[in-house]
């Protein structure tokens, strides 16, 4: 880990998150012009700043030894970096918008549940693709969404090692690395589709058989290809860009949670 990463983790260990000034990035992030006129631009600017700061911390940490914490089972895990990044993001959201609610994946794991209400709410997945992250695989990202009245209004997703930044505000379009994501031509047949799926955390038994049966059914139909990338957030973003044509999960009842699809779902819908 670099000296910057070591200092960051030392700050977290001392619970002095406020001492991490934003950003410790080389330059302040900017928004596409089409998003700057939105009333939500200040929230999106903060989300982008926080996502890139967390991403820098993750980049520094990926080659280091990380503590692992299990959640629902032995393969549902969080690292100390997941927890530290969520605390960092939540701290600075509360500092700027103290009355807003926050739903964070790791905080939910500790509390045992969450309630998604009509109140202004931030939805955070500090590292989507944790298994990839601890394996040194580049396919992971930070995901931050903002909802009002139960509707996702803003999205920011940052994949630091892929150098992909996805941004969206409802009604203003979706953007990848500053360029508007164009609407795609609909494909008429599964035979021409690249399908991505995630097996989730179910292992063995009826759940395992159900997931394998679903994959077999698609192969029997004759899809062009099937892939499993390990990040539900990026799966949906890549559907938006056309890198894949369809994705699915939840066959064995292990369906995605709100932090898996809140931000990426808006990216997809705004891309058209």
Backbone as numpy.savetxt, mean C-alpha at the origin, in Angstrom:
# Nx Ny Nz CAx CAy CAz Cx Cy Cz
22.97 -1.34 7.22 22.13 -0.15 7.22 23.01 1.09 7.22
22.60 2.14 6.51 23.38 3.37 6.49 23.22 4.11 7.81
24.06 5.14 8.00 23.99 5.92 9.24 22.63 6.57 9.40
22.02 7.01 8.26 20.70 7.62 8.35 19.68 6.63 8.88
19.73 5.36 8.36 18.80 4.34 8.83 19.01 4.01 10.28
20.27 3.92 10.71 20.58 3.63 12.11 20.03 4.73 13.01
20.22 5.98 12.61 19.71 7.10 13.42 18.20 7.06 13.50
17.55 6.71 12.38 16.10 6.65 12.38 15.60 5.59 13.34
16.19 4.39 13.29 15.75 3.33 14.18 16.08 3.66 15.63
17.17 4.36 15.87 17.49 4.78 17.23 16.42 5.73 17.74
15.96 6.62 16.87 14.90 7.55 17.27 13.62 6.81 17.60
13.27 5.81 16.79 12.08 5.04 17.07 12.21 4.27 18.37
13.40 3.70 18.61 13.61 2.93 19.83 13.43 3.81 21.05
13.77 5.07 20.92 13.63 6.01 22.02 12.25 6.64 22.06
11.36 6.23 21.13 10.01 6.75 21.00 10.02 8.26 20.81
11.04 8.77 20.10 11.12 10.20 19.84 10.82 10.46 18.38
9.65 10.00 17.93 9.28 10.10 16.53 9.22 11.55 16.09
8.80 12.44 16.96 8.69 13.84 16.58 10.04 14.44 16.21
11.13 13.83 16.66 12.45 14.37 16.34 12.85 14.11 14.90
12.12 13.23 14.20 12.40 12.99 12.79 11.74 14.09 11.97
12.53 15.08 11.59 12.01 16.20 10.83 11.65 15.75 9.42
10.60 16.33 8.88 10.15 15.99 7.53 10.50 17.10 6.57
10.98 16.75 5.36 11.43 15.41 5.02 12.92 15.27 5.25
13.43 14.05 5.50 14.87 13.88 5.44 15.20 13.34 4.04
14.57 13.98 3.05 14.75 13.66 1.64 15.59 14.76 0.99
16.18 14.43 -0.16 17.03 15.38 -0.85 16.22 16.56 -1.40
14.98 16.32 -1.79 14.15 17.41 -2.26 12.69 17.16 -1.89
11.97 18.24 -1.73 10.57 18.15 -1.33 9.73 17.63 -2.50
8.85 16.66 -2.26 8.05 16.11 -3.35 7.06 17.12 -3.91
6.70 16.99 -5.18 5.74 17.88 -5.81 4.58 17.08 -6.39
3.45 17.76 -6.55 2.25 17.13 -7.09 2.08 17.52 -8.56
1.42 16.65 -9.35 1.05 17.04 -10.71 0.15 18.28 -10.66
0.24 19.13 -11.66 -0.54 20.37 -11.68 -2.04 20.10 -11.57
-2.50 19.01 -12.16 -3.94 18.70 -12.15 -4.47 18.44 -10.75
-3.58 18.10 -9.81 -4.00 17.82 -8.43 -3.79 19.00 -7.49
-3.05 19.99 -7.92 -2.72 21.11 -7.05 -3.92 22.00 -6.75
-4.92 22.00 -7.64 -6.07 22.88 -7.46 -7.15 22.27 -6.58
-7.00 21.01 -6.20 -8.00 20.34 -5.38 -7.94 20.83 -3.94
-9.09 20.92 -3.27 -9.09 21.24 -1.83 -8.30 20.23 -0.99
-8.07 19.04 -1.54 -7.34 18.00 -0.82 -5.84 18.02 -1.10
-5.36 19.04 -1.82 -3.96 19.01 -2.22 -3.01 19.02 -1.03
-3.39 19.71 0.06 -2.49 19.77 1.23 -2.38 18.40 1.90
-3.50 17.67 1.94 -3.46 16.32 2.51 -2.65 15.38 1.61
-2.83 15.50 0.30 -2.07 14.65 -0.61 -0.59 14.97 -0.56
-0.26 16.25 -0.45 1.15 16.65 -0.35 1.78 16.05 0.90
1.06 16.09 2.02 1.57 15.49 3.26 1.72 13.98 3.09
0.71 13.34 2.50 0.77 11.89 2.30 1.98 11.50 1.46
2.24 12.26 0.40 3.39 11.97 -0.46 4.70 12.16 0.30
4.77 13.23 1.07 5.97 13.49 1.87 6.22 12.35 2.86
5.16 11.92 3.52 5.29 10.83 4.51 5.61 9.50 3.85
4.97 9.21 2.72 5.24 7.96 2.02 6.69 7.89 1.55
7.20 8.99 1.02 8.58 8.99 0.55 9.57 8.94 1.71
9.23 9.54 2.82 10.09 9.46 4.00 10.13 8.03 4.53
8.95 7.41 4.65 8.90 6.01 5.08 9.63 5.11 4.08
9.47 5.40 2.79 10.16 4.61 1.78 11.67 4.72 1.87
12.16 5.90 2.21 13.61 6.07 2.39 14.11 5.25 3.57
13.32 5.21 4.64 13.68 4.40 5.79 13.69 2.91 5.43
12.71 2.50 4.64 12.64 1.10 4.23 13.82 0.73 3.33
14.18 1.62 2.44 15.31 1.37 1.55 16.59 1.18 2.36
16.76 1.97 3.39 17.93 1.85 4.25 17.91 0.57 5.08
16.72 0.04 5.33 16.57 -1.08 6.27 16.51 -2.44 5.60
16.33 -2.49 4.29 16.00 -3.75 3.63 17.10 -4.79 3.75
18.34 -4.37 3.88 19.43 -5.34 3.96 19.86 -5.63 5.40
19.15 -5.08 6.37 19.52 -5.27 7.77 18.70 -6.39 8.41
19.10 -6.79 9.60 18.37 -7.81 10.35 17.19 -7.16 11.04
15.99 -7.65 10.76 14.78 -7.05 11.28 14.07 -8.01 12.23
13.49 -7.47 13.30 12.69 -8.28 14.21 11.35 -8.57 13.57
10.87 -9.82 13.68 9.61 -10.23 13.08 8.57 -10.45 14.16
7.36 -9.97 13.91 6.24 -10.16 14.83 5.12 -10.86 14.06
4.59 -11.97 14.59 3.50 -12.67 13.93 2.16 -12.07 14.35
1.18 -12.17 13.42 -0.15 -11.63 13.69 -1.17 -12.78 13.70
-1.88 -13.00 12.60 -2.93 -14.03 12.62 -2.35 -15.44 12.63
-1.17 -15.62 12.00 -0.50 -16.92 12.03 0.97 -16.71 11.70
1.71 -17.80 11.56 3.16 -17.71 11.44 3.63 -17.06 10.15
2.76 -17.01 9.12 3.16 -16.38 7.86 2.58 -14.98 7.68
1.76 -14.54 8.63 1.23 -13.17 8.64 2.10 -12.37 9.59
3.04 -11.60 9.04 4.09 -11.02 9.87 4.20 -9.51 9.67
4.81 -8.87 10.65 5.19 -7.46 10.57 6.60 -7.34 11.12
7.37 -6.44 10.55 8.72 -6.18 11.04 8.72 -4.95 11.93
9.84 -4.73 12.61 9.96 -3.50 13.38 9.91 -2.28 12.47
10.29 -2.45 11.19 10.21 -1.34 10.25 8.76 -1.01 9.89
7.90 -2.04 9.71 6.46 -1.79 9.49 5.91 -0.92 10.61
6.20 -1.33 11.83 5.64 -0.65 13.00 6.20 0.76 13.11
7.50 0.92 12.89 8.13 2.23 12.98 7.58 3.18 11.93
7.41 2.69 10.70 6.90 3.55 9.62 5.46 3.97 9.89
4.65 3.05 10.39 3.26 3.43 10.70 3.22 4.48 11.81
4.05 4.32 12.82 4.09 5.32 13.89 4.54 6.68 13.37
5.52 6.68 12.49 5.99 7.93 11.89 4.88 8.62 11.12
4.21 7.86 10.24 3.14 8.43 9.42 2.00 8.95 10.28
1.57 8.12 11.24 0.44 8.51 12.09 0.77 9.73 12.94
2.00 9.79 13.44 2.39 10.92 14.27 2.25 12.24 13.52
2.74 12.28 12.29 2.74 13.54 11.55 1.36 13.86 10.98
0.52 12.86 10.73 -0.87 13.14 10.37 -1.58 13.79 11.54
-1.40 13.22 12.73 -2.07 13.78 13.92 -1.58 15.20 14.22
-0.30 15.45 13.95 0.24 16.78 14.19 -0.39 17.81 13.27
-0.72 17.42 12.04 -1.28 18.34 11.06 -2.81 18.36 11.07
-3.43 17.22 11.36 -4.90 17.10 11.32 -5.36 16.34 12.56
-5.33 16.98 13.71 -5.53 16.27 14.99 -6.91 15.65 15.17
-7.93 16.12 14.44 -9.27 15.57 14.63 -9.58 14.40 13.69
-8.71 14.15 12.73 -8.95 13.05 11.79 -8.69 11.70 12.47
-9.44 10.70 12.04 -9.21 9.33 12.52 -8.13 8.66 11.68
-7.51 7.62 12.23 -6.49 6.87 11.53 -6.75 5.38 11.69
-6.74 4.67 10.57 -6.77 3.20 10.58 -5.45 2.73 9.99
-4.64 2.07 10.78 -3.35 1.57 10.32 -3.29 0.07 10.50
-2.72 -0.64 9.54 -2.70 -2.10 9.60 -2.07 -2.61 10.89
-0.94 -2.05 11.28 -0.24 -2.58 12.46 -0.95 -2.17 13.74
-1.54 -0.98 13.77 -2.33 -0.57 14.94 -3.55 -1.45 15.12
-4.18 -1.85 14.01 -5.32 -2.76 14.07 -4.89 -4.12 14.60
-3.71 -4.57 14.18 -3.21 -5.87 14.68 -3.07 -5.84 16.19
-2.68 -4.70 16.73 -2.52 -4.58 18.18 -3.87 -4.47 18.90
-4.80 -3.72 18.28 -6.08 -3.46 18.95 -7.11 -4.55 18.73
-6.94 -5.32 17.64 -7.85 -6.42 17.37 -9.03 -6.07 16.49
-9.11 -4.83 15.99 -10.22 -4.49 15.11 -10.24 -3.00 14.79
-11.16 -2.62 13.90 -11.30 -1.21 13.55 -12.73 -0.95 13.10
-13.11 0.33 13.10 -14.42 0.74 12.62 -14.22 1.83 11.58
-14.68 1.56 10.37 -14.59 2.55 9.29 -15.89 3.34 9.27
-15.84 4.59 9.70 -17.03 5.43 9.85 -17.05 6.51 8.78
-18.00 7.44 8.89 -18.09 8.56 7.95 -17.19 9.73 8.34
-16.50 9.60 9.45 -15.60 10.66 9.87 -14.38 10.71 8.95
-13.75 11.89 8.81 -12.51 11.98 8.03 -11.48 10.98 8.56
-11.00 10.10 7.69 -10.18 8.97 8.12 -9.02 8.74 7.17
-7.83 8.56 7.75 -6.64 8.15 7.00 -6.48 6.64 7.14
-6.13 5.98 6.05 -5.98 4.53 6.03 -4.56 4.21 5.57
-3.80 3.53 6.43 -2.36 3.37 6.21 -1.97 1.90 6.15
-1.20 1.55 5.14 -0.46 0.29 5.14 1.01 0.68 5.01
1.77 0.61 6.09 3.15 1.13 6.05 4.07 0.37 5.12
3.88 -0.96 5.02 4.60 -1.77 4.05 3.64 -2.84 3.54
3.12 -2.66 2.35 2.33 -3.72 1.74 3.28 -4.60 0.94
3.34 -5.87 1.32 4.34 -6.78 0.75 5.49 -7.00 1.71
5.15 -7.15 2.99 6.20 -7.31 4.01 7.08 -8.53 3.75
6.47 -9.64 3.30 7.28 -10.83 3.02 8.29 -10.55 1.91
7.88 -9.81 0.90 8.83 -9.39 -0.14 9.93 -8.52 0.47
9.54 -7.58 1.30 10.48 -6.65 1.92 11.57 -7.38 2.70
11.18 -8.34 3.53 12.18 -9.02 4.35 13.04 -9.97 3.52
12.56 -10.30 2.31 13.32 -11.19 1.42 14.23 -10.42 0.47
14.18 -9.09 0.52 14.98 -8.28 -0.39 14.34 -8.12 -1.76
13.06 -8.51 -1.88 12.31 -8.38 -3.13 11.79 -6.95 -3.24
11.90 -6.34 -4.42 11.54 -4.94 -4.61 10.04 -4.67 -4.60
9.21 -5.70 -4.66 7.78 -5.49 -4.83 7.08 -5.26 -3.49
7.26 -4.08 -2.94 6.56 -3.65 -1.73 6.34 -2.15 -1.84
5.45 -1.62 -1.01 5.13 -0.20 -1.13 4.52 0.33 0.16
4.45 1.66 0.23 3.73 2.38 1.27 2.40 2.82 0.67
1.31 2.64 1.41 -0.01 3.01 0.91 -0.73 3.89 1.92
-1.19 5.07 1.46 -1.92 6.01 2.32 -3.15 6.49 1.57
-4.31 6.38 2.20 -5.56 6.87 1.61 -6.26 7.78 2.60
-7.17 8.60 2.09 -7.95 9.50 2.93 -9.41 9.39 2.51
-10.30 9.22 3.49 -11.73 9.05 3.21 -12.56 10.07 3.97
-13.68 10.48 3.37 -14.66 11.35 4.01 -16.04 10.78 3.72
-16.88 10.70 4.74 -18.23 10.15 4.59 -18.20 8.72 4.04
-17.17 7.98 4.41 -17.07 6.59 4.00 -16.63 6.39 2.56
-16.16 7.44 1.90 -15.74 7.36 0.50 -14.26 7.73 0.41
-13.47 6.91 -0.28 -12.06 7.22 -0.46 -11.93 8.39 -1.42
-11.27 9.46 -0.99 -11.16 10.68 -1.78 -9.75 10.95 -2.29
-8.75 10.37 -1.65 -7.36 10.68 -2.00 -6.51 9.44 -1.80
-5.50 9.28 -2.65 -4.64 8.10 -2.57 -3.20 8.45 -2.90
-2.29 7.83 -2.15 -0.86 7.98 -2.40 -0.20 6.64 -2.14
0.51 6.13 -3.14 1.21 4.86 -3.04 2.62 5.05 -3.55
3.60 4.59 -2.77 5.00 4.77 -3.15 5.74 3.45 -3.00
6.30 2.97 -4.10 7.13 1.76 -4.11 8.58 2.21 -4.28
9.33 2.31 -3.18 10.64 2.98 -3.24 11.66 2.30 -4.14
11.75 0.97 -4.12 12.76 0.31 -4.92 12.35 0.15 -6.38
11.05 0.21 -6.65 10.57 0.21 -8.03 10.54 1.62 -8.61
10.67 2.62 -7.72 10.61 4.03 -8.10 9.28 4.35 -8.80
8.20 3.88 -8.20 6.86 4.14 -8.71 6.05 4.90 -7.66
5.48 6.03 -8.06 4.63 6.84 -7.18 3.28 7.01 -7.85
2.24 6.52 -7.18 0.87 6.63 -7.69 0.11 7.64 -6.84
-0.60 8.56 -7.50 -1.36 9.59 -6.80 -2.74 9.73 -7.44
-3.74 9.99 -6.63 -5.08 10.24 -7.16 -5.89 11.06 -6.18
-6.75 11.91 -6.74 -7.81 12.59 -6.00 -9.10 12.35 -6.78
-10.15 11.98 -6.07 -11.40 11.65 -6.75 -11.84 12.80 -7.66
-12.12 12.44 -8.90 -12.57 13.42 -9.89 -11.46 14.15 -10.62
-10.20 13.88 -10.23 -9.07 14.60 -10.84 -8.11 13.69 -11.58
-8.40 12.40 -11.65 -7.54 11.47 -12.36 -6.52 10.80 -11.48
-5.82 9.84 -12.07 -4.76 9.09 -11.39 -3.45 9.28 -12.14
-2.35 9.28 -11.39 -1.05 9.61 -11.96 0.01 8.61 -11.50
0.91 8.28 -12.41 2.09 7.47 -12.11 3.32 8.28 -12.43
4.12 8.55 -11.39 5.34 9.34 -11.55 5.09 10.65 -12.28
3.97 11.29 -11.93 3.65 12.62 -12.46 2.89 12.63 -13.76
2.76 11.49 -14.44 2.05 11.42 -15.71 0.68 10.79 -15.50
-0.34 11.37 -16.13 -1.69 10.83 -15.99 -1.75 9.40 -16.55
-2.39 8.51 -15.81 -2.57 7.13 -16.28 -3.72 7.13 -17.28
-3.47 6.72 -18.53 -4.53 6.76 -19.54 -5.53 5.64 -19.35
-6.76 5.87 -19.84 -7.78 4.83 -19.79 -7.40 3.72 -20.76
-7.61 2.48 -20.33 -7.22 1.33 -21.13 -8.38 0.82 -21.98
-8.04 0.12 -23.04 -9.04 -0.54 -23.86 -9.46 -1.84 -23.20
-10.76 -2.05 -23.10 -11.27 -3.25 -22.45 -10.93 -4.50 -23.25
-10.50 -5.53 -22.54 -10.24 -6.82 -23.18 -11.50 -7.66 -23.12
-11.79 -8.33 -24.21 -13.05 -9.05 -24.34 -13.00 -10.48 -23.84
-11.80 -11.04 -23.68 -11.70 -12.46 -23.34 -10.59 -12.70 -22.33
-10.81 -13.64 -21.40 -9.77 -14.02 -20.45 -8.56 -14.62 -21.15
-8.76 -15.12 -22.36 -7.66 -15.75 -23.08 -6.53 -14.76 -23.39
-6.84 -13.48 -23.39 -5.83 -12.46 -23.66 -5.40 -11.72 -22.40
-5.78 -12.25 -21.22 -5.54 -11.54 -19.95 -4.40 -12.15 -19.15
-3.61 -11.27 -18.56 -2.64 -11.65 -17.53 -3.30 -11.42 -16.18
-3.47 -12.47 -15.42 -4.22 -12.42 -14.16 -3.26 -12.55 -12.99
-3.39 -11.66 -12.02 -2.57 -11.73 -10.81 -3.48 -12.10 -9.64
-2.98 -12.92 -8.73 -3.76 -13.36 -7.58 -2.84 -13.46 -6.37
-3.42 -13.48 -5.19 -2.65 -13.64 -3.96 -3.26 -14.76 -3.13
-2.43 -15.68 -2.68 -2.91 -16.79 -1.86 -3.12 -16.40 -0.40
-2.61 -15.25 0.02 -2.87 -14.82 1.38 -2.18 -15.69 2.42
-2.83 -15.85 3.57 -2.18 -16.50 4.71 -2.76 -17.87 5.05
-3.75 -18.33 4.28 -4.32 -19.66 4.53 -3.31 -20.72 4.10
-3.15 -21.75 4.92 -2.25 -22.84 4.59 -2.95 -24.18 4.80
-2.99 -25.00 3.76 -3.52 -26.35 3.88 -5.03 -26.42 4.02
-5.53 -27.64 4.13 -6.94 -27.89 4.40 -7.85 -27.39 3.29
-9.11 -27.12 3.65 -10.10 -26.69 2.67 -9.72 -25.36 2.03
-9.13 -24.47 2.82 -8.74 -23.17 2.28 -7.71 -23.30 1.18
-6.69 -24.11 1.43 -5.66 -24.32 0.43 -6.22 -24.95 -0.83
-7.12 -25.91 -0.65 -7.73 -26.57 -1.82 -8.59 -25.59 -2.61
-9.30 -24.70 -1.91 -10.15 -23.72 -2.60 -9.32 -22.77 -3.46
-8.19 -22.30 -2.90 -7.34 -21.38 -3.66 -6.73 -22.07 -4.88
-6.27 -23.30 -4.71 -5.69 -24.03 -5.84 -6.76 -24.34 -6.90
-7.99 -24.63 -6.44 -9.07 -24.92 -7.38 -9.43 -23.68 -8.20
-9.39 -22.50 -7.57 -9.69 -21.28 -8.32 -8.64 -21.02 -9.39
-7.37 -21.22 -9.02 -6.30 -21.05 -9.99 -6.44 -22.06 -11.13
-6.78 -23.29 -10.79 -6.95 -24.33 -11.82 -8.09 -23.98 -12.76
-9.19 -23.44 -12.21 -10.34 -23.08 -13.04 -9.95 -22.00 -14.07
-9.16 -21.03 -13.66 -8.72 -19.99 -14.60 -7.79 -20.57 -15.66
-6.90 -21.44 -15.24 -6.00 -22.08 -16.22 -6.80 -22.91 -17.22
-7.85 -23.57 -16.75 -8.68 -24.38 -17.64 -9.43 -23.52 -18.65
-9.83 -22.32 -18.22 -10.47 -21.38 -19.14 -9.49 -20.95 -20.23
-8.22 -20.84 -19.85 -7.20 -20.51 -20.83 -6.71 -19.08 -20.76
-6.44 -18.55 -19.55 -5.87 -17.21 -19.43 -4.46 -17.20 -20.04
-4.02 -16.01 -20.45 -2.69 -15.91 -21.04 -1.61 -16.26 -20.03
-1.74 -15.74 -18.79 -0.76 -16.05 -17.74 -1.37 -15.78 -16.39
-0.75 -16.36 -15.35 -1.13 -16.08 -13.97 0.13 -15.74 -13.19
0.01 -14.75 -12.32 1.16 -14.27 -11.56 0.76 -14.04 -10.10
1.75 -14.12 -9.21 1.55 -13.79 -7.81 2.73 -12.93 -7.38
2.48 -11.65 -7.15 3.55 -10.70 -6.89 3.78 -10.41 -5.40
2.80 -10.69 -4.56 3.01 -10.53 -3.13 2.64 -9.18 -2.56
2.01 -8.31 -3.37 1.54 -7.01 -2.87 0.19 -6.72 -3.50
-0.87 -6.84 -2.72 -2.21 -6.57 -3.24 -2.36 -5.14 -3.72
-1.73 -4.20 -3.03 -1.80 -2.79 -3.43 -1.22 -2.61 -4.83
-0.04 -3.16 -5.07 0.58 -3.03 -6.38 -0.18 -3.83 -7.44
-0.76 -4.97 -7.06 -1.58 -5.73 -8.01 -2.64 -4.82 -8.64
-3.34 -4.07 -7.79 -4.44 -3.23 -8.28 -3.90 -2.04 -9.06
-2.79 -1.47 -8.60 -2.17 -0.37 -9.36 -1.77 -0.83 -10.75
-1.25 -2.03 -10.85 -0.82 -2.54 -12.16 -2.01 -2.89 -13.04
-3.15 -3.20 -12.45 -4.37 -3.30 -13.24 -4.72 -1.93 -13.84
-4.50 -0.88 -13.08 -4.79 0.47 -13.56 -3.91 0.85 -14.75
-2.65 0.43 -14.72 -1.72 0.81 -15.79 -1.74 -0.16 -16.97
-2.34 -1.33 -16.78 -2.36 -2.34 -17.83 -1.22 -3.33 -17.75
-0.39 -3.23 -16.70 0.68 -4.21 -16.53 0.11 -5.60 -16.29
-1.06 -5.67 -15.66 -1.85 -6.89 -15.57 -3.29 -6.52 -15.92
-4.10 -7.54 -16.20 -5.46 -7.27 -16.68 -6.54 -7.53 -15.64
-6.26 -8.36 -14.65 -7.25 -8.68 -13.62 -6.54 -9.20 -12.40
-7.16 -9.05 -11.24 -6.61 -9.64 -10.02 -7.75 -10.11 -9.13
-7.45 -11.07 -8.27 -8.47 -11.56 -7.35 -7.81 -12.07 -6.07
-8.61 -12.13 -5.01 -8.18 -12.66 -3.71 -9.43 -13.02 -2.93
-9.23 -13.66 -1.80 -10.36 -13.93 -0.91 -11.09 -15.22 -1.19
-10.51 -16.10 -2.00 -11.17 -17.34 -2.37 -11.42 -18.23 -1.15
-10.49 -18.20 -0.19 -10.61 -19.06 1.00 -11.06 -18.27 2.23
-11.68 -17.12 1.99 -12.16 -16.31 3.10 -11.11 -15.42 3.72
-9.94 -15.34 3.06 -8.84 -14.53 3.61 -8.76 -13.19 2.90
-9.92 -12.67 2.46 -9.98 -11.49 1.60 -9.24 -10.28 2.16
-8.92 -9.36 1.25 -8.14 -8.18 1.59 -8.88 -7.27 2.56
-8.11 -6.56 3.35 -8.64 -5.58 4.30 -8.63 -4.19 3.66
-9.22 -3.24 4.35 -9.41 -1.92 3.77 -8.09 -1.25 3.38
-7.01 -1.51 4.13 -5.73 -0.89 3.80 -5.09 -1.52 2.56
-5.59 -2.68 2.13 -5.08 -3.33 0.92 -5.63 -2.70 -0.35
-6.84 -2.14 -0.27 -7.49 -1.67 -1.49 -7.96 -0.21 -1.45
-7.87 0.46 -0.30 -8.39 1.83 -0.21 -7.71 2.76 -1.21
-6.39 2.86 -1.12 -5.66 3.77 -2.01 -5.61 3.22 -3.43
-5.28 1.94 -3.58 -5.13 1.37 -4.92 -6.47 1.32 -5.66
-7.56 1.13 -4.94 -8.87 1.12 -5.57 -9.21 2.46 -6.19
-8.82 3.55 -5.53 -9.06 4.88 -6.10 -8.16 5.10 -7.32
-6.91 4.65 -7.25 -6.03 4.74 -8.41 -6.70 4.05 -9.61
-7.24 2.86 -9.38 -7.87 2.09 -10.46 -9.10 2.81 -11.00
-9.99 3.27 -10.14 -11.23 3.89 -10.60 -10.95 5.22 -11.30
-9.98 5.97 -10.81 -9.66 7.26 -11.44 -8.92 7.08 -12.77
-8.23 5.96 -12.91 -7.59 5.68 -14.19 -8.61 5.30 -15.25
-9.79 4.85 -14.80 -10.85 4.50 -15.73 -10.83 3.08 -16.18
